[in-house]
GROMACS .gro file of C-alpha atoms in nm:
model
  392
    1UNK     CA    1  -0.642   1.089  -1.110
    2UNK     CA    2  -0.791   0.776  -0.901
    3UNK     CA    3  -0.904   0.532  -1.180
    4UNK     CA    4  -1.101   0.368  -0.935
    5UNK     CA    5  -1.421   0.118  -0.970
    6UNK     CA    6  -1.612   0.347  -0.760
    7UNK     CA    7  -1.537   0.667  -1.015
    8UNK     CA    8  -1.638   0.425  -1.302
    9UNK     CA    9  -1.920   0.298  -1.162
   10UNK     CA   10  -2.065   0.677  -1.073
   11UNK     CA   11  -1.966   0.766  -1.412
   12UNK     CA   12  -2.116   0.530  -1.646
   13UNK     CA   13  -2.450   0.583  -1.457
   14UNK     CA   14  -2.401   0.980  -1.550
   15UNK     CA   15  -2.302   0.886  -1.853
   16UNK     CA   16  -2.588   0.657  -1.978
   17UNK     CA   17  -2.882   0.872  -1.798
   18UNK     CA   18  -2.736   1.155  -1.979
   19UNK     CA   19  -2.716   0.978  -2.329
   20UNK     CA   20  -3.082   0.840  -2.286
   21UNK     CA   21  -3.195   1.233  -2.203
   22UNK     CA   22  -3.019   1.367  -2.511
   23UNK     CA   23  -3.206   1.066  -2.777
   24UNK     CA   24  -3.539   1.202  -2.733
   25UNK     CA   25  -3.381   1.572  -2.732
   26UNK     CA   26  -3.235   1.533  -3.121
   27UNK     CA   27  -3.562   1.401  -3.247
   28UNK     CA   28  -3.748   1.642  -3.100
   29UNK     CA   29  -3.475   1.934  -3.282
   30UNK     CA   30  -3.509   1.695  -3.617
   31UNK     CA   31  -3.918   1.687  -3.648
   32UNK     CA   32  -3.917   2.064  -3.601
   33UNK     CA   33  -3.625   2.105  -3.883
   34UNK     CA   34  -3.376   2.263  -3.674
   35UNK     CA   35  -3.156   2.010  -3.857
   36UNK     CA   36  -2.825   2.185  -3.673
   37UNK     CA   37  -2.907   2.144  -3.334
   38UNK     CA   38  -3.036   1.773  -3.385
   39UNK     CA   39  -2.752   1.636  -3.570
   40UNK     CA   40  -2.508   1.796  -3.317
   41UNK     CA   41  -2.724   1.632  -2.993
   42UNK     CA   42  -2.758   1.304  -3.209
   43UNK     CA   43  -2.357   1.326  -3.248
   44UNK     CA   44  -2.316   1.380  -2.868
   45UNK     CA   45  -2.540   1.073  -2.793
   46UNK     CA   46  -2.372   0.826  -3.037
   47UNK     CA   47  -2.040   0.950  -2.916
   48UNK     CA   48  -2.151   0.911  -2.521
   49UNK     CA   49  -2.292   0.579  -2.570
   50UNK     CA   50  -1.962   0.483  -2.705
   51UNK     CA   51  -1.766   0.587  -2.457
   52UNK     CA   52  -2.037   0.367  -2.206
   53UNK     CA   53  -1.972   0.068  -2.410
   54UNK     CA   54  -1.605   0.129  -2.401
   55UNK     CA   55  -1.551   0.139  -2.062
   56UNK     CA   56  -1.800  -0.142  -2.006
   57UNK     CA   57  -1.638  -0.353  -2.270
   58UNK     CA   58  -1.259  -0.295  -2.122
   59UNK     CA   59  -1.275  -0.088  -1.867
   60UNK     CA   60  -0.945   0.132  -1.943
   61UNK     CA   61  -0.882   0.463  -2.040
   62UNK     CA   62  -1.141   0.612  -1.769
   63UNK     CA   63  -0.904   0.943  -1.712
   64UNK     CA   64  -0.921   1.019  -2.119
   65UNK     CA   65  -1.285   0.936  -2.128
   66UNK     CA   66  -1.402   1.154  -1.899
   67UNK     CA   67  -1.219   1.436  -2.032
   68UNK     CA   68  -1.359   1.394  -2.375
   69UNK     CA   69  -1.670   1.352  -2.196
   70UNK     CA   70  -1.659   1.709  -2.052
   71UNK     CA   71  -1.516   1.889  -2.312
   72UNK     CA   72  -1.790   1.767  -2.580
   73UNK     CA   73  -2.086   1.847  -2.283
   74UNK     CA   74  -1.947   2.232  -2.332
   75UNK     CA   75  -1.912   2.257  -2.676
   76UNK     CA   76  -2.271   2.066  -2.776
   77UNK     CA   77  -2.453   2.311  -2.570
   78UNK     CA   78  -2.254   2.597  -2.661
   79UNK     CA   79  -2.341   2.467  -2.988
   80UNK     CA   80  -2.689   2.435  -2.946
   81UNK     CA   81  -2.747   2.774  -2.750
   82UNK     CA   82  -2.611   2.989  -3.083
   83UNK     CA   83  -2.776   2.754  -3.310
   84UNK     CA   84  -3.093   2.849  -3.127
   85UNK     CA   85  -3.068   3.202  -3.109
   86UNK     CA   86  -2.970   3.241  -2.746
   87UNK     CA   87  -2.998   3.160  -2.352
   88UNK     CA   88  -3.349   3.231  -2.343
   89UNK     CA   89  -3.417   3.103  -2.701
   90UNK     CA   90  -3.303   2.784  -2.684
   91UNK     CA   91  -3.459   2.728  -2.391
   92UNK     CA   92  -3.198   2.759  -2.136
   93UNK     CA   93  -2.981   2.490  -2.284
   94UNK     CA   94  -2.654   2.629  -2.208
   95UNK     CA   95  -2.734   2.509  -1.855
   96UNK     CA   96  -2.666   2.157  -1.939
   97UNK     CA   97  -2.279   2.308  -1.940
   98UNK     CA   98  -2.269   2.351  -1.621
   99UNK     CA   99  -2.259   1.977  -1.557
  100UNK     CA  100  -1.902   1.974  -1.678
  101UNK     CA  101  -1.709   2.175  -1.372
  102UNK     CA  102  -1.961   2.007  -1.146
  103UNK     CA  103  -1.869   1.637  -1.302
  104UNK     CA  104  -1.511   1.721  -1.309
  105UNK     CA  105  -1.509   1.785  -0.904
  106UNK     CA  106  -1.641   1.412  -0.912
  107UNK     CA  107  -1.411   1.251  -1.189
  108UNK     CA  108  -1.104   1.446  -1.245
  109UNK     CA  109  -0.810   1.558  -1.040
  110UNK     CA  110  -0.902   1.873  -0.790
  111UNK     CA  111  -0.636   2.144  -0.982
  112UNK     CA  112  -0.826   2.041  -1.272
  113UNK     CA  113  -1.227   2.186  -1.212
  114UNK     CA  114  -1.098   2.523  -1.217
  115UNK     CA  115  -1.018   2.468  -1.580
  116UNK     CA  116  -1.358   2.341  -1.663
  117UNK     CA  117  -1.471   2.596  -1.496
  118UNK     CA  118  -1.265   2.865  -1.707
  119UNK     CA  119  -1.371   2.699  -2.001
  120UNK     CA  120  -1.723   2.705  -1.940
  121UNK     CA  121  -1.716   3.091  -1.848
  122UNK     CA  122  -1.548   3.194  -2.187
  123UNK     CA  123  -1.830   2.971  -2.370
  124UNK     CA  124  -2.066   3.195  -2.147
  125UNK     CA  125  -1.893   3.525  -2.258
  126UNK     CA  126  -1.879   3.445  -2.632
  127UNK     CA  127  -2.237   3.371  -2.636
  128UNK     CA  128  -2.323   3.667  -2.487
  129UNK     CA  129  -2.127   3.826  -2.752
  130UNK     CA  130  -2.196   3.653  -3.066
  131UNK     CA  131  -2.555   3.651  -3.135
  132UNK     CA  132  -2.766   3.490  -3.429
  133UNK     CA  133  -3.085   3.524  -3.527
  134UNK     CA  134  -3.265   3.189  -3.655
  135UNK     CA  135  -3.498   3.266  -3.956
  136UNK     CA  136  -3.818   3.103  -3.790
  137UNK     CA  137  -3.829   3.128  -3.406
  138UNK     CA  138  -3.889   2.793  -3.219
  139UNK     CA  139  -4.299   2.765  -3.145
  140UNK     CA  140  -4.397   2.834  -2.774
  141UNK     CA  141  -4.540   2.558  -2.700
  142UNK     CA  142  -4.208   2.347  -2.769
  143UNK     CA  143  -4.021   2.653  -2.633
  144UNK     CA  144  -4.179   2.571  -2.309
  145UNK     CA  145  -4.178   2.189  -2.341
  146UNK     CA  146  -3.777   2.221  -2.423
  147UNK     CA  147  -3.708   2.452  -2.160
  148UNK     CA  148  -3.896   2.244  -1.879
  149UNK     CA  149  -3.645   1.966  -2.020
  150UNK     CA  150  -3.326   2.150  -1.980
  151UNK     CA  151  -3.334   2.274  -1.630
  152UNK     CA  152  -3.555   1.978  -1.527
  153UNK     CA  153  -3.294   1.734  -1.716
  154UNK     CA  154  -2.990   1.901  -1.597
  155UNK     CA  155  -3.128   1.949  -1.249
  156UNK     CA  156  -3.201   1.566  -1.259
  157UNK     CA  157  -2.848   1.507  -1.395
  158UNK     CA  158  -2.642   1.694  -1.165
  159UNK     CA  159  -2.884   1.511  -0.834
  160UNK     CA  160  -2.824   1.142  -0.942
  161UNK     CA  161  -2.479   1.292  -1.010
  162UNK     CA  162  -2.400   1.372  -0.641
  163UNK     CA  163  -2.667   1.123  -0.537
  164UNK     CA  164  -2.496   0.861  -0.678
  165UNK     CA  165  -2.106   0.990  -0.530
  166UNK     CA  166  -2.233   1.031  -0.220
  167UNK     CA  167  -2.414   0.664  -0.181
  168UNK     CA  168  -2.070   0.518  -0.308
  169UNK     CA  169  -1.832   0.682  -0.058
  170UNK     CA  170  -2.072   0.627   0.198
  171UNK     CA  171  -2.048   0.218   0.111
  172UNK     CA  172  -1.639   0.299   0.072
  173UNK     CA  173  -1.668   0.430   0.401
  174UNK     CA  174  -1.866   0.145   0.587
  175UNK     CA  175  -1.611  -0.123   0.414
  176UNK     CA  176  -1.325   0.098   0.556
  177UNK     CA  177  -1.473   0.084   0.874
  178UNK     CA  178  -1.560  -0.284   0.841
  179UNK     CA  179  -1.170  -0.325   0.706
  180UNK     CA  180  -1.061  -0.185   0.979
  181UNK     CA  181  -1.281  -0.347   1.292
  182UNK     CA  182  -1.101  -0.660   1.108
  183UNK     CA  183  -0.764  -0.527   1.211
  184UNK     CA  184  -0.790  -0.374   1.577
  185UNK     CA  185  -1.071  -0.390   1.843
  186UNK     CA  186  -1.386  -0.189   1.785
  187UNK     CA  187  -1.316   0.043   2.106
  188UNK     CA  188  -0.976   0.137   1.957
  189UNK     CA  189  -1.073   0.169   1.636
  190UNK     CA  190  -1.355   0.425   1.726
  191UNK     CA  191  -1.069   0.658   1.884
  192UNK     CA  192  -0.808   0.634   1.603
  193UNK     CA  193  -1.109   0.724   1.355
  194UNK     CA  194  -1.228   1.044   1.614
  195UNK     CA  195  -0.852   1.152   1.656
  196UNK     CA  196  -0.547   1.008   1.539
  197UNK     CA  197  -0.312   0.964   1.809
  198UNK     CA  198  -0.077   0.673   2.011
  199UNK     CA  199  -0.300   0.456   2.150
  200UNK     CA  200  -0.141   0.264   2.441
  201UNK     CA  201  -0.316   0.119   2.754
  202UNK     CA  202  -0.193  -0.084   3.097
  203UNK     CA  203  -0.404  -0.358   3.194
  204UNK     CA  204  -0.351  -0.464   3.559
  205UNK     CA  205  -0.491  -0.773   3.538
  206UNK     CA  206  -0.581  -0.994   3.158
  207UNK     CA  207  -0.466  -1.354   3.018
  208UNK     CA  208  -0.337  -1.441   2.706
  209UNK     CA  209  -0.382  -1.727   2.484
  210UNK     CA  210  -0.128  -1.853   2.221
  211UNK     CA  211  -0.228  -2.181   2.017
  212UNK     CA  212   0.033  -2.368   1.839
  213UNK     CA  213  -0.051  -2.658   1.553
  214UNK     CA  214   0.181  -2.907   1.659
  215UNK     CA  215   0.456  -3.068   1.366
  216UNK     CA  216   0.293  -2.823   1.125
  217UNK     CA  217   0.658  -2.742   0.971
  218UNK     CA  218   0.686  -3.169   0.828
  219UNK     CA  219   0.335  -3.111   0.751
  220UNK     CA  220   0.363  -2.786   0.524
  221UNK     CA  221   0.637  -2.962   0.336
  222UNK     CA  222   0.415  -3.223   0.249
  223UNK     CA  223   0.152  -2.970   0.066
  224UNK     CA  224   0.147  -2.684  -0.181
  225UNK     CA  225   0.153  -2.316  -0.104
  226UNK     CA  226  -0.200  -2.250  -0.169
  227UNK     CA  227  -0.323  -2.557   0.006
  228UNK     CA  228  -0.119  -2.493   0.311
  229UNK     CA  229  -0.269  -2.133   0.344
  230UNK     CA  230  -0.606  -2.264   0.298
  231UNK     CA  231  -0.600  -2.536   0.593
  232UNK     CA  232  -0.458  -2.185   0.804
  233UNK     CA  233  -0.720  -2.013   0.692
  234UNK     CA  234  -1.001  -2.283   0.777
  235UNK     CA  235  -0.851  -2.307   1.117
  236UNK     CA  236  -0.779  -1.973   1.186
  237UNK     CA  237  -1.163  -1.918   1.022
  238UNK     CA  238  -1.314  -2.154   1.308
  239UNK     CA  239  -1.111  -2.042   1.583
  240UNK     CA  240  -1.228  -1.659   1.505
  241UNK     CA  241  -1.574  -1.779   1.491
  242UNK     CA  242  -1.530  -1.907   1.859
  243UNK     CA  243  -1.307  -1.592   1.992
  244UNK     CA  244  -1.621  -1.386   1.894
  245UNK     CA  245  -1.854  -1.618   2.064
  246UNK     CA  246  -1.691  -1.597   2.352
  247UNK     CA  247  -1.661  -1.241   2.329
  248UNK     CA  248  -1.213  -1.228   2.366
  249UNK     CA  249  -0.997  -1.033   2.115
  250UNK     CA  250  -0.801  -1.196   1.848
  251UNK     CA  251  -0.466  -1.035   1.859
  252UNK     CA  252  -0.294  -1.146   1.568
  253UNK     CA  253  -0.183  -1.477   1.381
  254UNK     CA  254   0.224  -1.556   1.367
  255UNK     CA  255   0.217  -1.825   1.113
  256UNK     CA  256   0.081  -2.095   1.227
  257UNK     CA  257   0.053  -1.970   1.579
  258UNK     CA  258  -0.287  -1.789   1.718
  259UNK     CA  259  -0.306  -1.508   1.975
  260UNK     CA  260  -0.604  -1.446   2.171
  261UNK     CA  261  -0.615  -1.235   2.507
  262UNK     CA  262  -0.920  -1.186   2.782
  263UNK     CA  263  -0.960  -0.853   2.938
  264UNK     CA  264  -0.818  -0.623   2.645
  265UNK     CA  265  -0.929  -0.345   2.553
  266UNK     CA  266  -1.226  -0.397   2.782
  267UNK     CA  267  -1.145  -0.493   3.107
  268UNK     CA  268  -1.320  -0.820   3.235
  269UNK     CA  269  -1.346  -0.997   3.636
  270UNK     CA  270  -1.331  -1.357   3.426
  271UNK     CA  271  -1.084  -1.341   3.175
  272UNK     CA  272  -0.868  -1.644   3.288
  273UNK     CA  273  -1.192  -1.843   3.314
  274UNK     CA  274  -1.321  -1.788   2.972
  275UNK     CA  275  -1.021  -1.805   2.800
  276UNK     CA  276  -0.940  -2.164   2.985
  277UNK     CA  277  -1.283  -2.288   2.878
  278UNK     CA  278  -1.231  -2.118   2.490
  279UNK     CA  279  -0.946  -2.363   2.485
  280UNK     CA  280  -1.065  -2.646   2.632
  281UNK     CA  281  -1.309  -2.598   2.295
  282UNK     CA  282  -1.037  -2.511   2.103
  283UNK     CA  283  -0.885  -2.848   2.177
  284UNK     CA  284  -1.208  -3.036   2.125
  285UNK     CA  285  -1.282  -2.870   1.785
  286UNK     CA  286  -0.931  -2.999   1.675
  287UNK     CA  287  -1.003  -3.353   1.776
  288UNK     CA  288  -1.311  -3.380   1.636
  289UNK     CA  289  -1.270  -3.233   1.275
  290UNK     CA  290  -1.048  -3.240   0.983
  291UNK     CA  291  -0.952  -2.920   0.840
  292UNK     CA  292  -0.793  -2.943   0.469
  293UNK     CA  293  -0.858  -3.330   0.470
  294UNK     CA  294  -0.592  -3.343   0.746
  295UNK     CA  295  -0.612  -3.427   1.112
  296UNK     CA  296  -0.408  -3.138   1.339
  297UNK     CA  297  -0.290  -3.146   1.686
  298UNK     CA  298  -0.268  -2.812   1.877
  299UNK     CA  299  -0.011  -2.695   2.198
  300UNK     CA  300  -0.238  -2.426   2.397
  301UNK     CA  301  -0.060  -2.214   2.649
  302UNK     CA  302  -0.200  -1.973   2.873
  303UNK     CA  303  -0.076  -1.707   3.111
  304UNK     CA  304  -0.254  -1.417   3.331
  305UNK     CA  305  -0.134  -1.063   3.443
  306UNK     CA  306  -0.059  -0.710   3.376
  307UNK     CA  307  -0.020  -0.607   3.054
  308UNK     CA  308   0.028  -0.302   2.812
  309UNK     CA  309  -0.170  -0.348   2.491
  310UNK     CA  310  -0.101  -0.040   2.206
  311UNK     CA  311  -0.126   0.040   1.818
  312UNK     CA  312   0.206   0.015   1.598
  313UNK     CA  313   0.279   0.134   1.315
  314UNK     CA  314   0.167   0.377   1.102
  315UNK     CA  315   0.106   0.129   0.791
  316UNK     CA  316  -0.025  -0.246   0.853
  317UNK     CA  317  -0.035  -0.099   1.172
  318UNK     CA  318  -0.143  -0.361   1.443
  319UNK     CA  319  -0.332  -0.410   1.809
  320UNK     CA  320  -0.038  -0.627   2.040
  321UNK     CA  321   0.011  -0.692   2.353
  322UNK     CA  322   0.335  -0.649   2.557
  323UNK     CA  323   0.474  -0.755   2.886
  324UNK     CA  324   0.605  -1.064   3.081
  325UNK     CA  325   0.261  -1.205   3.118
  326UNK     CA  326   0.290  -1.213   2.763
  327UNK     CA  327   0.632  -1.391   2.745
  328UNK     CA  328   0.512  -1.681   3.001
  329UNK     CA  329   0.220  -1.769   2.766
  330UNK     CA  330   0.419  -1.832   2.445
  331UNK     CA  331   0.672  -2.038   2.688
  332UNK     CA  332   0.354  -2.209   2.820
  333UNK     CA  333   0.305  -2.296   2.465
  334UNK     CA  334   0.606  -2.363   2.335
  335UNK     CA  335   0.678  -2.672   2.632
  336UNK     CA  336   0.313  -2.815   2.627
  337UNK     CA  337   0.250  -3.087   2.486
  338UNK     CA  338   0.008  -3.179   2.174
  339UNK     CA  339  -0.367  -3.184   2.273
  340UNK     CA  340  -0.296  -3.050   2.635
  341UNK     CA  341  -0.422  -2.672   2.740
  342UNK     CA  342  -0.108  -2.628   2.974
  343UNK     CA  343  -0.114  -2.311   3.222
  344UNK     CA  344   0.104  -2.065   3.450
  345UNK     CA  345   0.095  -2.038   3.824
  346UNK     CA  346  -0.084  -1.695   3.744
  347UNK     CA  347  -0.370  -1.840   3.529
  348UNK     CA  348  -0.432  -2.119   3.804
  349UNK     CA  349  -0.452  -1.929   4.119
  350UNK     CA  350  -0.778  -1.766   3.924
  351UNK     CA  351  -0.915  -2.052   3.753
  352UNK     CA  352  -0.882  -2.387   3.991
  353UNK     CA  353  -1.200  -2.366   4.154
  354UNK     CA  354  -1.423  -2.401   3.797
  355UNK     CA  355  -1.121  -2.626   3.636
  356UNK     CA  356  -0.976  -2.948   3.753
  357UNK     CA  357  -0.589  -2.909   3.663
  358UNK     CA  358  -0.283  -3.154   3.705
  359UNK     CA  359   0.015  -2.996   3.800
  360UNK     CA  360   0.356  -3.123   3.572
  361UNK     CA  361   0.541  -2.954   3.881
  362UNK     CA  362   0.870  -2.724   3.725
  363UNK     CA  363   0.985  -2.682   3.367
  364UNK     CA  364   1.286  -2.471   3.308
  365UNK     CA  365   1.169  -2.154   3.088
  366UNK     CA  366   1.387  -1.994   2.912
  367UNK     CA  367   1.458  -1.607   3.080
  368UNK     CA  368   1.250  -1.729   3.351
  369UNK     CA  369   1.385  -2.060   3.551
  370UNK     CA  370   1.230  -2.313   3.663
  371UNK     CA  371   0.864  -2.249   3.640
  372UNK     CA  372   0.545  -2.435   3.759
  373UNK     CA  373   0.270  -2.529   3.524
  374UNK     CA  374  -0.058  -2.726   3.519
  375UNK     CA  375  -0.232  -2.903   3.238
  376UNK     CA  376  -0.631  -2.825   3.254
  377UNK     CA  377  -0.801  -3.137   3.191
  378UNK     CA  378  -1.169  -3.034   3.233
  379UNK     CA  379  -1.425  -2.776   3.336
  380UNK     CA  380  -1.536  -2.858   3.674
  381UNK     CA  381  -1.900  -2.701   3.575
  382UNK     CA  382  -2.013  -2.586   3.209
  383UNK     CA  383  -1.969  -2.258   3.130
  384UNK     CA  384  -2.202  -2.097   2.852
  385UNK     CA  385  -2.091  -1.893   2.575
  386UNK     CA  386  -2.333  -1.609   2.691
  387UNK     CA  387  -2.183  -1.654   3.072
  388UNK     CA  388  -1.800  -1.578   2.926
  389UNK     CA  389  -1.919  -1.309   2.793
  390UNK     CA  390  -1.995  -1.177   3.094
  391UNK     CA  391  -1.757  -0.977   3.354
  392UNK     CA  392  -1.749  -0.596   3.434
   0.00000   0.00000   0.00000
C-alpha cells in the first residue's frame, strides 16, 4: 500500500464531497420519519468527517482509514436499501456501494479490490434474499427526488473520483518527466521513456569543458557543511543558467568540479567556439560576483574530439562522456592556472581565428607527455548567446 501524498490528497477530496452529499441525505430520511435510515447516514457522515479531520490533522494511518472507509460505504447502504424496502424502494441506494471496489482500485493494494468486490456481491445477494416491507411506503415525489440523488450522487462521486486520480498522476507524470530532463538530455530522455534500452552514441567531433574552483579544499575547511553546499549550489545555479543560454549540455558536477560538453547529444559545426566563449563568461561571472559572501577563482580547461557519450546505470543512472578527448580536458584543467581558460592543440586549431590565444608552449600531462596548450585571453569578435546556439 503506497501511503503517498498524492493517494491522500485524492482521497480526502472523495472523502469530504461524499460526507457533504450524505448531510442533506439524513435530514431528508429524518423529516420524513424514516428515523433508521437517517440515523445510520447521519452516523456515516460524522464518522467520514472524522476520518477527514484525522488525516488532515496528522496525516497517518491513511492505509486503516481507507479501509474503514470502504467497509462502512457497504454496510450503510446495505443498511439503508433493507431499511427501505428494497433496490427499487429505496431509490436505488445500494448503488452508492459500488463506490467501494471502484475506490479501492484507487486507494488500496491491487490483490485487494477483488475482496471489495466479493464483499459487495454477497451484500447484493442477501438483499435480494432478505426482503422487508416498511409499514408506510416512501411518497413518490421524494421517491423520485431520492432516487435522482443516488445515481446522480454516486455517478458524481465515482467522476471526481477518477477525475481527480487521473489529474494527479498526470501532474506525477509531468514532474517525472521534468525530474528526469534534470538528469540526462531531453533527446535521450525521450528514447529511454519510448523504450528502455542502452543508450550509447560516438561523436566524431565535440569539446568538453571542465571548471575547477581553485583552493576550494582550504576554503571548505573554513565553513560549515550546509554553507559550503550552498556557495556550490549558487555557483553551480549560475553556471547552469548560462550552459542553457548557450544552448551546451551540463554533464555532471564532481564536487566542486563542473562538466559541460558542445556537440552532445546533438551534433553542432561550432562547439569549440561556443564553449570557448561560455568560458570566457564563466571566468568573467567569477570575477565580478561574490557567491556565499566569498570571492572564488576558477581553472577552466577545454579539449575537442571524438567522443562516446552513453547512459549508466540502472539507478542514479547518469549521461557521461568517455574518451581521450575527455581525459585531455580534465588535464587541461587540472595544470591551468586560476582565472585563465587554458586549451588543447585540438580546441585551438578550431577556435584561433574568433579567439586571440597565447600559447604556454609544452606541459608534461600525465598518460600523455609533453603536451601543447594555449591560454584564451579574448574573443576576437562578440559572439551572441542566440549565435552559439546555432550550428547544424
Amino acid at each position: 500500500f503506497a501511503e503517498t501524498y498524492i493517494v491522500q490528497k485524492i482521497f480526502l477530496r472523495v472523502n469530504l464531497a461524499g460526507t457533504l452529499t450524505l448531510l442533506p441525505l439524513a435530514a431528508a430520511f429524518l423529516a420524513f420519519g424514516d428515523y433508521g435510515p437517517g440515523l445510520v447516514n447521519l452516523a456515516y457522515a460524522v464518522i467520514s468527517a472524522g476520518f477527514y479531520l484525522w488525516l488532515r490533522r496528522t496525516g497517518r494511518g491513511l492505509e486503516a482509514v481507507v479501509n474503514a472507509q470502504l467497509l462502512l460505504v457497504q454496510i450503510v447502504c446495505a443498511a439503508t436499501t433493507f431499511m427501505l424496502g428494497g433496490f427499487a424502494a429505496s431509490g436505488y441506494g445500494f448503488v452508492w456501494a459500488l463506490l467501494s471496489p471502484m475506490a479501492a482500485v484507487v486507494f488500496t493494494q491491487a490483490r485487494r479490490v477483488w475482496l471489495w468486490f466479493v464483499l459487495f456481491l454477497l451484500l447484493l445477494t442477501a438483499l435480494f434474499v432478505f426482503q422487508y416491507v416498511p409499514d408506510r411506503p416512501m411518497p413518490h415525489l421524494m421517491w423520485m427526488g431520492l432516487s435522482l440523488a443516488n445515481l446522480g450522487g454516486a455517478s458524481a462521486l465515482i467522476l471526481l473520483m477518477l477525475y481527480s486520480a487521473t489529474m494527479q498522476l498526470r501532474s506525477e507524470q509531468k514532474r517525472s518527466e521534468d525530474l528526469l530532463l534534470n538528469v540526462l538530455p531531453k533527446d535521450v530522455a525521450e528514447i529511454l521513456k519510448d523504450r528502455p534500452r542502452v543508450v550509447a552514441d560516438h561523436f566524431p567531433q565535440a569539446s568538453i569543458l571542465f571548471a575547477d574552483i581553485a583552493d576550494f579544499t582550504p576554503l571548505s575547511a573554513q565553513l560549515q557543511p550546509a554553507e559550503v553546499v550552498a556557495l556550490l549550489d549558487e555557483v553551480f545555479s549560475a553556471f547552469d543558467a548560462l550552459a542553457e543560454r548557450y544552448g551546451v549540455e551540463k554533464i555532471k558536477t564532481i564536487g566542486d568540479c563542473y562538466m559541460i560538453a558542445s556537440g552532445v547529444p546533438v551534433p553542432r559545426d561550432d562547439h569549440a567556439q561556443v564553449l570557448v566563449n561560455l568560458a570566457l563568461e564563466m571566468q568573467a561571472l567569477t570575477a565580478a560576483r561574490t557567491f556565499g559572501g566569498r570571492r572564488i577563482a576558477l581553472r577552466i580547461g577545454i579539449n575537442s574530439g571524438p567522443v562516446v557519450a552513453g547512459v549508466i546505470g540502472r539507478k542514479k543512472f547518469i549521461y557521461d562522456l568517455w574518451g581521450d578527448a575527455v581525459n585531455l580536458a580534465s588535464r587541461m584543467e587540472s595544470h591551468g592556472a586560476q582565472g585563465a581558460v587554458q586549451i588543447a592543440e585540438q580546441t585551438y586549431r578550431l577556435v584561433a581565428d574568433a579567439f586571440e590565444c597565447r600559447s604556454i608552449g609544452t606541459i608534461d600531462v600525465k598518460g600523455c607527455g609533453p603536451t601543447p596548450a594555449w591560454r584564451v585571453t579574448a574573443a576576437r569578435a562578440a559572439m551572441t548567446p542566440l549565435a552559439a546556439g546555432s550550428g547544424s
